[in-house]
Coordinates of N, CA and C in Angstrom, one line a residue:
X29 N -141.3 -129.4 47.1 CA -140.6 -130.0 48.2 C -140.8 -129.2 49.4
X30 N -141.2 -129.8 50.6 CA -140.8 -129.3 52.0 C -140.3 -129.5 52.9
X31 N -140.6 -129.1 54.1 CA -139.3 -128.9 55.0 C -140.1 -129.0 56.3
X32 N -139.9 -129.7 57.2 CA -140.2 -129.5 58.6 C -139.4 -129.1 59.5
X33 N -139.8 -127.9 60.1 CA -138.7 -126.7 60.9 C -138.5 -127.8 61.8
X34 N -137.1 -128.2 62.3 CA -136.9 -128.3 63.5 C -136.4 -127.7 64.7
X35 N -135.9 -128.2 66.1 CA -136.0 -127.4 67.3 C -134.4 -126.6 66.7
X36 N -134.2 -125.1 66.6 CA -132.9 -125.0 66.7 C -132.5 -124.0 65.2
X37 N -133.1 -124.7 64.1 CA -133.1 -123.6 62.4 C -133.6 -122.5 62.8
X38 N -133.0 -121.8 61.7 CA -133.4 -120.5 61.2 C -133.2 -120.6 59.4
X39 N -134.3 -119.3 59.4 CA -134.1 -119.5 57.8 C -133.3 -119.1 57.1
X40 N -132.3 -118.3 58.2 CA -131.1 -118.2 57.1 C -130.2 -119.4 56.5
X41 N -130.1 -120.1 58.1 CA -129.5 -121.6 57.5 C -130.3 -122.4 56.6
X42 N -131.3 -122.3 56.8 CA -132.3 -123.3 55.7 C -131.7 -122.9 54.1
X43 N -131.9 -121.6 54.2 CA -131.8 -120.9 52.7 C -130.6 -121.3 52.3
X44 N -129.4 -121.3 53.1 CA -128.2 -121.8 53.1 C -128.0 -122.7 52.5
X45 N -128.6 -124.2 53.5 CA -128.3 -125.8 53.1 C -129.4 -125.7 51.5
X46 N -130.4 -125.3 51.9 CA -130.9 -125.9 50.4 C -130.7 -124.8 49.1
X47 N -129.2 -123.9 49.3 CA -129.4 -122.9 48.0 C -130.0 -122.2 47.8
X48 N -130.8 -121.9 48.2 CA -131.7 -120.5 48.1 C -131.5 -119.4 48.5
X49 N -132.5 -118.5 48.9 CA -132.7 -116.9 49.6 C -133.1 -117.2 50.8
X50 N -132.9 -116.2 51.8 CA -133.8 -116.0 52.7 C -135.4 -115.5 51.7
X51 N -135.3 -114.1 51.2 CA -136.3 -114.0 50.6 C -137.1 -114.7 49.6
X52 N -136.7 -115.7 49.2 CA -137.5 -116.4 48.0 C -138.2 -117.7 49.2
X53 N -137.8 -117.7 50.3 CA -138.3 -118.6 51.1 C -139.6 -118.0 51.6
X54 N -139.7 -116.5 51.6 CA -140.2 -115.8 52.5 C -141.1 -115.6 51.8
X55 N -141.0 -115.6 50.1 CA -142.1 -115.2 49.4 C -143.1 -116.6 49.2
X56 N -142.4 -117.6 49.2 CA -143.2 -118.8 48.8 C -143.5 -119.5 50.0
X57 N -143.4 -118.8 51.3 CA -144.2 -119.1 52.6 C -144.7 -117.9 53.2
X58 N -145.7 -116.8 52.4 CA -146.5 -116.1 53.3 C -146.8 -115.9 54.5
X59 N -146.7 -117.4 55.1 CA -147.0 -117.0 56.9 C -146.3 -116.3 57.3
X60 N -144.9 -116.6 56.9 CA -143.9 -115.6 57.9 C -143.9 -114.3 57.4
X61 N -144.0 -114.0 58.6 CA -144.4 -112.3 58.7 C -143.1 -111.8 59.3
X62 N -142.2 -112.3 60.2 CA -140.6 -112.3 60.7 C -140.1 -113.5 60.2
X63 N -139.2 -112.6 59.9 CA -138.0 -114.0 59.1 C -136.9 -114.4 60.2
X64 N -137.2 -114.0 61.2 CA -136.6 -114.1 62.6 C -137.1 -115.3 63.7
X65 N -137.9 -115.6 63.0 CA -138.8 -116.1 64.1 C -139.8 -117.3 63.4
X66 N -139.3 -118.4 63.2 CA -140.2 -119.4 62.9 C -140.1 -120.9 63.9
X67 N -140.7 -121.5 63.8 CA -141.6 -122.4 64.7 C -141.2 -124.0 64.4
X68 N -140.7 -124.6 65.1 CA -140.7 -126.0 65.0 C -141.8 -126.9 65.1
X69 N -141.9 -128.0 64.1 CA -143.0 -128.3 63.8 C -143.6 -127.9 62.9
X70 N -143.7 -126.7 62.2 CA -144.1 -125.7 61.0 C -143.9 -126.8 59.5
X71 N -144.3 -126.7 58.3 CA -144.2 -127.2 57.6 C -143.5 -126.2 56.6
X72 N -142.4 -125.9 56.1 CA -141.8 -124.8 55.0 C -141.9 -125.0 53.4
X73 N -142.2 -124.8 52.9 CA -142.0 -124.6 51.3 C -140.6 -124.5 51.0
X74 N -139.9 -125.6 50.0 CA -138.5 -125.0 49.3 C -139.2 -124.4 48.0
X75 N -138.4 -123.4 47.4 CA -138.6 -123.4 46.2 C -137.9 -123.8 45.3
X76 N -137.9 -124.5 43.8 CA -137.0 -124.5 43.2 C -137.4 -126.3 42.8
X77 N -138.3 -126.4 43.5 CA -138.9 -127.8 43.3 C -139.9 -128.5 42.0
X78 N -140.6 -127.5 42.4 CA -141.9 -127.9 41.8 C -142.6 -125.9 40.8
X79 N -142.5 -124.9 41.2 CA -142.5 -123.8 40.6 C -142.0 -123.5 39.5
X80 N -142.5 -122.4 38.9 CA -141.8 -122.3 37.3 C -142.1 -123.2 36.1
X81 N -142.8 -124.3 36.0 CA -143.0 -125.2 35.3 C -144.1 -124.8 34.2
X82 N -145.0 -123.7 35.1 CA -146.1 -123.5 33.7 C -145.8 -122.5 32.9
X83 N -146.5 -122.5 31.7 CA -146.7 -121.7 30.5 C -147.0 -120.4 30.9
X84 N -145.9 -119.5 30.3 CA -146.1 -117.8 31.1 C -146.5 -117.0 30.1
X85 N -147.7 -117.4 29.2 CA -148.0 -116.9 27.7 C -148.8 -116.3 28.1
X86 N -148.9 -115.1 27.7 CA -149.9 -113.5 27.6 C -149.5 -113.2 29.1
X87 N -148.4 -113.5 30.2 CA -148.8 -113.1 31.3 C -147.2 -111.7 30.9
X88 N -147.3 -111.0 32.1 CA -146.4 -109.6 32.6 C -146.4 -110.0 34.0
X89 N -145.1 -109.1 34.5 CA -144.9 -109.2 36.0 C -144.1 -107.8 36.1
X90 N -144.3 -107.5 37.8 CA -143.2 -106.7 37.8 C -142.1 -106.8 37.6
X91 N -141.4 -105.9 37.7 CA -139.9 -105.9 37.4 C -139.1 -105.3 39.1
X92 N -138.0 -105.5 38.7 CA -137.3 -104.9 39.9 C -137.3 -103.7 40.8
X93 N -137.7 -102.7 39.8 CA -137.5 -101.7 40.7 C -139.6 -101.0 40.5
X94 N -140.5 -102.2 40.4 CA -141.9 -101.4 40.5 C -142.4 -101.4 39.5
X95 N -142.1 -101.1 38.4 CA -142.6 -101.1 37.5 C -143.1 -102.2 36.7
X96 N -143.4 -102.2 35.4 CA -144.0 -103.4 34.1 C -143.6 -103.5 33.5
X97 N -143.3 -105.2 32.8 CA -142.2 -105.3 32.2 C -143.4 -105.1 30.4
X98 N -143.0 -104.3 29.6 CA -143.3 -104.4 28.4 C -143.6 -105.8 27.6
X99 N -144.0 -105.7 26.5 CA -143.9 -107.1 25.8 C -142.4 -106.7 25.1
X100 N -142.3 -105.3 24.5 CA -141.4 -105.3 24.0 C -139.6 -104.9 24.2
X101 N -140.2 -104.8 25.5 CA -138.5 -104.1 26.0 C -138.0 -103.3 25.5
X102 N -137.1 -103.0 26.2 CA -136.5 -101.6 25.9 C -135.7 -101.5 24.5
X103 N -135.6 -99.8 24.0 CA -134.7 -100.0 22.9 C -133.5 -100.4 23.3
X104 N -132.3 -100.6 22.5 CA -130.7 -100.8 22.4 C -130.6 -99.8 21.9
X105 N -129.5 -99.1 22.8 CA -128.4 -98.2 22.3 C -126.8 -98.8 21.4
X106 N -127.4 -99.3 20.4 CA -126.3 -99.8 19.4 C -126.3 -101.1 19.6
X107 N -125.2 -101.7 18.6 CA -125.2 -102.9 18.4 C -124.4 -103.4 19.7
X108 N -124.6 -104.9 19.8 CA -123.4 -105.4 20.9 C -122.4 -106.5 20.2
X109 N -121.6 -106.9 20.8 CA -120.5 -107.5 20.5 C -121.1 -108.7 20.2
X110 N -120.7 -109.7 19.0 CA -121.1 -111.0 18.7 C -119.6 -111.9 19.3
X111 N -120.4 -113.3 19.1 CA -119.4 -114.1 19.2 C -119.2 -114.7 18.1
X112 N -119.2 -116.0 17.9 CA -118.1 -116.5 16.7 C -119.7 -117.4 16.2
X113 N -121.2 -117.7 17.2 CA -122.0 -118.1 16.9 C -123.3 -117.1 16.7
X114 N -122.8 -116.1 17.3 CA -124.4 -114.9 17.6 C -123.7 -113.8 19.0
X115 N -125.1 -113.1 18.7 CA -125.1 -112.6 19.5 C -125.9 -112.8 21.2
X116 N -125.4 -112.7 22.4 CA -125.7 -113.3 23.5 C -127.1 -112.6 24.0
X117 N -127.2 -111.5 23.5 CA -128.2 -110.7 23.7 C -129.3 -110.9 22.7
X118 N -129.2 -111.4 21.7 CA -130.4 -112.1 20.9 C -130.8 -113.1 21.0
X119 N -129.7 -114.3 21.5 CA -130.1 -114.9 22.1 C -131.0 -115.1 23.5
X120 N -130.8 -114.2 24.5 CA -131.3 -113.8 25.7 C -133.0 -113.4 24.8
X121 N -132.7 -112.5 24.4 CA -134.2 -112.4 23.7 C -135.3 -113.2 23.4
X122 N -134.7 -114.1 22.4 CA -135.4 -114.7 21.7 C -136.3 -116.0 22.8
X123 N -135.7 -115.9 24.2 CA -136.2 -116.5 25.4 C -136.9 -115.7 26.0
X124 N -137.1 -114.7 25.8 CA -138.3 -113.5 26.7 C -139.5 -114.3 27.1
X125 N -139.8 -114.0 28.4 CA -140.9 -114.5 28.8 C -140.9 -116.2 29.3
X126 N -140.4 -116.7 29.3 CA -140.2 -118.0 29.4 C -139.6 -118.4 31.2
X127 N -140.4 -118.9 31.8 CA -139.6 -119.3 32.8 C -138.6 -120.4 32.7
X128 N -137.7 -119.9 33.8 CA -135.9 -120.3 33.7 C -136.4 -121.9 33.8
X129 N -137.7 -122.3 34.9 CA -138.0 -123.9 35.1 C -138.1 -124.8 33.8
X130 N -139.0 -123.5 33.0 CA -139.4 -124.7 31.8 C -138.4 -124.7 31.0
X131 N -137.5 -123.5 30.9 CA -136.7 -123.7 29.7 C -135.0 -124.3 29.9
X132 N -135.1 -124.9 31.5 CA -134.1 -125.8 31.9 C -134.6 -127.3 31.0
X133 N -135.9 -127.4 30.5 CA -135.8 -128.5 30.2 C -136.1 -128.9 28.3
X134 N -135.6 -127.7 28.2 CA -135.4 -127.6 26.3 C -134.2 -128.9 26.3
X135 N -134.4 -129.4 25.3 CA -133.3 -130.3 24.6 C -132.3 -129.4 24.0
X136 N -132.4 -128.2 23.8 CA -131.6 -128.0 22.4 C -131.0 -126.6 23.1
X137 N -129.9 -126.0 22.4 CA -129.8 -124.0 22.9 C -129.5 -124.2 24.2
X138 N -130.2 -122.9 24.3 CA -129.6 -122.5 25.8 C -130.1 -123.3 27.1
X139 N -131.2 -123.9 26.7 CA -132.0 -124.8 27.8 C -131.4 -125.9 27.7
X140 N -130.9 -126.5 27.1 CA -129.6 -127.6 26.9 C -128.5 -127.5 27.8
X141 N -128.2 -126.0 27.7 CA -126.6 -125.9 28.3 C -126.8 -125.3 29.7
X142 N -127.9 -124.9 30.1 CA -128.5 -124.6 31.4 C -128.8 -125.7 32.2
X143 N -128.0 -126.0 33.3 CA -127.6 -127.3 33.8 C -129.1 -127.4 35.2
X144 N -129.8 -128.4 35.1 CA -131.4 -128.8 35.5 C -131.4 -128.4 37.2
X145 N -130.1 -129.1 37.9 CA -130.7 -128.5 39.3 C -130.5 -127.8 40.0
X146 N -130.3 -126.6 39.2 CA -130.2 -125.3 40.0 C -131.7 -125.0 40.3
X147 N -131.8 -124.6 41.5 CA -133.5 -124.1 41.4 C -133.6 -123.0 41.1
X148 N -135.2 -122.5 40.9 CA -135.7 -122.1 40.1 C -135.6 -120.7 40.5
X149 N -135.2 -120.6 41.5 CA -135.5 -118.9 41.8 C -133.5 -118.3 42.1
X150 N -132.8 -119.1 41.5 CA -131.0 -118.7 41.6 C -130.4 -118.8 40.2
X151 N -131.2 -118.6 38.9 CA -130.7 -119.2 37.5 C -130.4 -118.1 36.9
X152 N -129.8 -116.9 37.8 CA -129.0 -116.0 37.1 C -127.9 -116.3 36.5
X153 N -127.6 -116.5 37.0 CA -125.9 -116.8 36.2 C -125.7 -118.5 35.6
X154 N -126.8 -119.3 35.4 CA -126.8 -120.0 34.7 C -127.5 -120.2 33.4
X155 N -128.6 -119.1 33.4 CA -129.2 -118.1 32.2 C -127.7 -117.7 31.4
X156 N -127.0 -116.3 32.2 CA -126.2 -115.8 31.3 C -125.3 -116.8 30.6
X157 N -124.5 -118.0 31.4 CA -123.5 -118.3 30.9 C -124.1 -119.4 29.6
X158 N -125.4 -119.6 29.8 CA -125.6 -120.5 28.8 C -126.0 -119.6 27.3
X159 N -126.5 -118.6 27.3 CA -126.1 -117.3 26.6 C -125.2 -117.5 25.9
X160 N -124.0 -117.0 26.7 CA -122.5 -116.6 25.8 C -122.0 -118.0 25.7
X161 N -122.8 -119.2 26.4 CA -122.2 -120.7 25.6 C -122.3 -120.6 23.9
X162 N -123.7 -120.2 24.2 CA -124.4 -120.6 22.8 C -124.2 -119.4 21.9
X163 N -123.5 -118.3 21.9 CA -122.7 -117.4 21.7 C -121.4 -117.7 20.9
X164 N -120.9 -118.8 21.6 CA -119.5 -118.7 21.1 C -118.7 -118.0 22.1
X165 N -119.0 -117.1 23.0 CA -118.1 -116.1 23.9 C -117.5 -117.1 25.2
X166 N -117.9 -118.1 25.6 CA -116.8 -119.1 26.1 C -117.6 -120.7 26.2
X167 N -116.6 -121.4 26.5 CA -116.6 -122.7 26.4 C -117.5 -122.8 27.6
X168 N -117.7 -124.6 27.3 CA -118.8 -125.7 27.9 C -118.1 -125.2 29.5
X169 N -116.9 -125.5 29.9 CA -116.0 -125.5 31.4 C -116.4 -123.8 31.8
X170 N -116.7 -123.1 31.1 CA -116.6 -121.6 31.9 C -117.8 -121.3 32.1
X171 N -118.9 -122.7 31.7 CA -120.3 -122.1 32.8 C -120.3 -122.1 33.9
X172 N -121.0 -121.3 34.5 CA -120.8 -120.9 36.2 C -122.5 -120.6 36.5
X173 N -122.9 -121.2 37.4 CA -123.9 -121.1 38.1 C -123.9 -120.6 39.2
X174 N -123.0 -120.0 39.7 CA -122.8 -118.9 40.7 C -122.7 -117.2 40.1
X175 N -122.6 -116.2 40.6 CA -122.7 -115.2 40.2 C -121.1 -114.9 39.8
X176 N -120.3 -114.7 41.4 CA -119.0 -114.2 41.5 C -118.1 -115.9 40.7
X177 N -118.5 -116.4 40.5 CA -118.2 -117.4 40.0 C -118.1 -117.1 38.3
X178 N -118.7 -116.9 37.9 CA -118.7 -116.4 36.4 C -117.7 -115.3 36.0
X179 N -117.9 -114.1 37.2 CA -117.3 -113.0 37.4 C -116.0 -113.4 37.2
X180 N -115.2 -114.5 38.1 CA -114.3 -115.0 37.9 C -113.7 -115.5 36.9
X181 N -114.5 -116.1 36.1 CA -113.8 -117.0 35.0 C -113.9 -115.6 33.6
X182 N -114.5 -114.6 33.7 CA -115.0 -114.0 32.9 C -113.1 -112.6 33.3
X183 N -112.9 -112.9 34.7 CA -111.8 -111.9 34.7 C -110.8 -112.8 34.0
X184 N -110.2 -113.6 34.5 CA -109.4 -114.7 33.6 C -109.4 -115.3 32.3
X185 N -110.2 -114.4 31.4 CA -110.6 -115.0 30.5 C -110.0 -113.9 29.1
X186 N -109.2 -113.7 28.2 CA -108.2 -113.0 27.7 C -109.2 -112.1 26.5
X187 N -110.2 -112.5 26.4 CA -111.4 -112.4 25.5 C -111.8 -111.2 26.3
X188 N -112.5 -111.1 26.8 CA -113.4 -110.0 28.2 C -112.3 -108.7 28.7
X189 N -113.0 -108.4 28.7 CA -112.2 -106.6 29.7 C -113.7 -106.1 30.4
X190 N -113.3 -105.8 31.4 CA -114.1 -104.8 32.3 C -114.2 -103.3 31.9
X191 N -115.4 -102.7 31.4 CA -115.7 -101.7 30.9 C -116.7 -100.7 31.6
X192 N -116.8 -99.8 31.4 CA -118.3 -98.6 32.6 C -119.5 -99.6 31.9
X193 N -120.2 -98.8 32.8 CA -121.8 -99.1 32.3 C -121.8 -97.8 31.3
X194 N -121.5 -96.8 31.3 CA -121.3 -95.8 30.4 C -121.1 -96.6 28.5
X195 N -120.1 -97.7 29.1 CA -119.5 -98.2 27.5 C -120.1 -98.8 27.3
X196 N -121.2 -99.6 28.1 CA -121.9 -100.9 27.9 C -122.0 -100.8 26.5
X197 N -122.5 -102.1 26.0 CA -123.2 -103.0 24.9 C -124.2 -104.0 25.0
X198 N -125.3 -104.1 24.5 CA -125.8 -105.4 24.7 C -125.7 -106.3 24.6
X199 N -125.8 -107.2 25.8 CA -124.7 -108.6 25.7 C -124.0 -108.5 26.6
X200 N -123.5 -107.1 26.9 CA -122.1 -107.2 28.0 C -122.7 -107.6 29.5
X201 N -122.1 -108.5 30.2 CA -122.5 -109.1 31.6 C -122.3 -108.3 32.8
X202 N -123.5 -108.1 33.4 CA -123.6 -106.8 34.2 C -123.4 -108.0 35.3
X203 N -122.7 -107.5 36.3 CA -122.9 -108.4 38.0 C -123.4 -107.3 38.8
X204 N -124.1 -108.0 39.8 CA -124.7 -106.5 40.6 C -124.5 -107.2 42.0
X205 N -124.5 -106.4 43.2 CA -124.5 -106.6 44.6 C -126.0 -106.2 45.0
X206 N -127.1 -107.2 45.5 CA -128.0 -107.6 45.8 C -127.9 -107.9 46.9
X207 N -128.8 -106.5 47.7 CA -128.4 -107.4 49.8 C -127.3 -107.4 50.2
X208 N -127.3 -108.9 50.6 CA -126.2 -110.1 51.0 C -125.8 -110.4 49.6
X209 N -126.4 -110.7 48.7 CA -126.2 -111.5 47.4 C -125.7 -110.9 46.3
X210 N -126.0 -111.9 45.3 CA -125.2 -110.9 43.9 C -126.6 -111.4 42.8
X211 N -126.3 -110.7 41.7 CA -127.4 -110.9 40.7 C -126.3 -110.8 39.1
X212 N -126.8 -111.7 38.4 CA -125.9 -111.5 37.1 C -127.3 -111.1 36.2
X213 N -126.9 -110.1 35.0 CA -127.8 -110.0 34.0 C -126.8 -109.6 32.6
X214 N -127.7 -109.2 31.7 CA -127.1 -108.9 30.6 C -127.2 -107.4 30.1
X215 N -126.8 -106.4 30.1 CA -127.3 -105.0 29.5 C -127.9 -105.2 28.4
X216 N -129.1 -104.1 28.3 CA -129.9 -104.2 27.3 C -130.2 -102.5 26.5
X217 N -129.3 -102.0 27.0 CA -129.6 -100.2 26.3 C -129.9 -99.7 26.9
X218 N -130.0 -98.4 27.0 CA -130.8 -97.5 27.4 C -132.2 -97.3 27.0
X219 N -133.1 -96.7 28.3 CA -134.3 -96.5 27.5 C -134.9 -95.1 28.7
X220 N -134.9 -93.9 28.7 CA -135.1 -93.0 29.4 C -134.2 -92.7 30.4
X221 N -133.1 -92.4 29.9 CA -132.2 -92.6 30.4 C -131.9 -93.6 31.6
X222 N -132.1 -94.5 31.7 CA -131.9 -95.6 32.4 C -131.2 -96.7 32.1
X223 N -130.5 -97.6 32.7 CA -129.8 -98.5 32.4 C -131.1 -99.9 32.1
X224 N -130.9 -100.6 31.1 CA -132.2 -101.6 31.2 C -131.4 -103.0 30.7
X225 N -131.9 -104.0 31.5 CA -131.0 -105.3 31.5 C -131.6 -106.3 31.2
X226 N -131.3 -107.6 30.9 CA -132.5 -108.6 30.5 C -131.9 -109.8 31.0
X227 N -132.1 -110.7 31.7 CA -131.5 -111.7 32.7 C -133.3 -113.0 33.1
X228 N -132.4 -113.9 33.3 CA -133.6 -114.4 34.5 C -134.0 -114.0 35.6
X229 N -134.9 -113.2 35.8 CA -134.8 -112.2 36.9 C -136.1 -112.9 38.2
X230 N -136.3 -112.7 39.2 CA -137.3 -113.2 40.4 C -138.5 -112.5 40.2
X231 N -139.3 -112.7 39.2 CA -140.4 -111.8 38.8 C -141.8 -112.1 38.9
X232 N -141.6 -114.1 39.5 CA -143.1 -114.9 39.6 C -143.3 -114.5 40.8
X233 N -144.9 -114.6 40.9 CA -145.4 -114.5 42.1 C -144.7 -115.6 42.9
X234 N -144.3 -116.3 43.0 CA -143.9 -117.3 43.8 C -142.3 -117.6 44.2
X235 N -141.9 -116.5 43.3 CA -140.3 -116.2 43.8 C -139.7 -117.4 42.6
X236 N -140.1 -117.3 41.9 CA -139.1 -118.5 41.3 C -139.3 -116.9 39.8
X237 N -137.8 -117.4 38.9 CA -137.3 -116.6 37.9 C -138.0 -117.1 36.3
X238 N -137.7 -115.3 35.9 CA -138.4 -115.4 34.4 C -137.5 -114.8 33.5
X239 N -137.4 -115.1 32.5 CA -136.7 -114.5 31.4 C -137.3 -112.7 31.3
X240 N -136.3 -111.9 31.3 CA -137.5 -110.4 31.6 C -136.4 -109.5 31.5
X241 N -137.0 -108.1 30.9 CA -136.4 -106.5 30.9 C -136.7 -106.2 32.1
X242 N -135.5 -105.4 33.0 CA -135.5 -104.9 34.4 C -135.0 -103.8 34.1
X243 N -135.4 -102.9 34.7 CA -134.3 -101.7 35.1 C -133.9 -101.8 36.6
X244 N -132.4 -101.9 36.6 CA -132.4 -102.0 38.6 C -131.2 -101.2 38.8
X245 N -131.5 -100.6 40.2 CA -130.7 -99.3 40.4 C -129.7 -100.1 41.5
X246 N -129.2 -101.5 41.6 CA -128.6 -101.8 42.6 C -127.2 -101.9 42.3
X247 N -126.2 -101.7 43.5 CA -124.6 -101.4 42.6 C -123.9 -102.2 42.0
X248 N -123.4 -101.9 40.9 CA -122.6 -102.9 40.0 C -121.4 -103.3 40.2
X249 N -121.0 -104.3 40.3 CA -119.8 -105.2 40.6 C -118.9 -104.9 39.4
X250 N -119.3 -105.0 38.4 CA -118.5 -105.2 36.9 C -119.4 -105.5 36.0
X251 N -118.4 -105.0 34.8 CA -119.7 -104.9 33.5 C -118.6 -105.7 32.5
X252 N -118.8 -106.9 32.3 CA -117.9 -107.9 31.6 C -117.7 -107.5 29.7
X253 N -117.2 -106.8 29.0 CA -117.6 -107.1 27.4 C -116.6 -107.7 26.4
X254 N -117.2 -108.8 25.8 CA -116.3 -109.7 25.0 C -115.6 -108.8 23.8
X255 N -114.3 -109.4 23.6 CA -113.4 -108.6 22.6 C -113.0 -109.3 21.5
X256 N -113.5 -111.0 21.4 CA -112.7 -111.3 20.2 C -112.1 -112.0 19.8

């Protein structure tokens, strides 16, 4: 999908009306070199349209903070909390590598309960919650496709307690402050001493999200873990 700049936008409003980033706009339209400064008449790229759809087999990307994401990801430091179907974090796994586009359009699992028009480069928190759907750790009504949105239903929710990243488990729902923005993932262990997470994370070249191991040093909002 595109967009014809008219007299008066900016891309922050753009990113705004159509859901997005400023940055994911910025990545999937190269020309702009200032994100301050674009041109009416210009032709813009949305993302979230048409990206993410191909087969991400044998490919790697970076990760968040520079580095490469392994085939095999990090170890776990211990077991994590199951729900009443699995565990959310095996679940999350057993989706490695898969972009969020294509696996919005599984029939079955988690690509079932991951709801189609979120675009493709914002399926953080519609990754997780379809996770702990398919988990058992809450119902069909407590998916959230927002970040602080989940955060919410996840405080209200008599099951969950807010714990350190110190107590983490895998599985437990990390929220993080991103920018302006927020980022939901899932903790995934330690691995050199580092915190390592596994989420749909912004990993394509084209700004649209992939199922992937991150390590990211950005600050954490709350670390959600199910009790039961």
């Amino acid at each position: 999908m595109s967009y014809r700049i008219q007299s008066g936008d900016t891309l922050s409003a753009l990113a705004k009306r159509y859901g997005t980033s400023v940055d994911a706009l910025q990545k999937v339209n190269p020309q702009i070199k200032n994100v301050d400064l674009i041109y009416a008449g210009d032709t813009l790229k949305l993302p979230g349209a048409t990206d993410g759809f191909d087969s991400p087999s044998g490919r790697t990307g970076p990760n968040l903070t520079g580095g490469v994401n392994g085939p095999s990801g990090p170890t776990n430091s211990g077991d994590g909390v199951k729900g009443p179907n699995g565990s959310p974090y095996d679940i999350a796994v057993s989706h490695l590598n898969k972009n969020a586009g294509s696996l919005k359009l599984e029939g079955s699992g988690v690509g079932a309960d991951m709801e189609d028009w979120v675009p493709n480069n914002v399926n953080c928190a519609n990754f997780v919650s379809a996770c702990l759907e398919q988990a058992g750790q809450i119902s069909n009504g407590q998916h959230d496709n927002s970040v602080m949105g989940l955060q919410s239903k996840l405080d209200a929710d008599p099951n969950f307690k807010r714990v350190s990243l110190q107590d983490a488990k895998p599985g437990d729902v990390v929220s993080m402050k991103v920018g302006s923005g927020q980022h939901v993932v899932m903790f995934a262990g330690w691995k050199d001493g580092k915190a390592q997470f596994i989420g749909s994370n912004n990993v394509n070249s084209d700004g649209s999200q992939r199922i992937s191991f991150s390590s990211m040093n950005y600050p954490i909002m709350s670390v959600h873990q199910y009790q039961g």
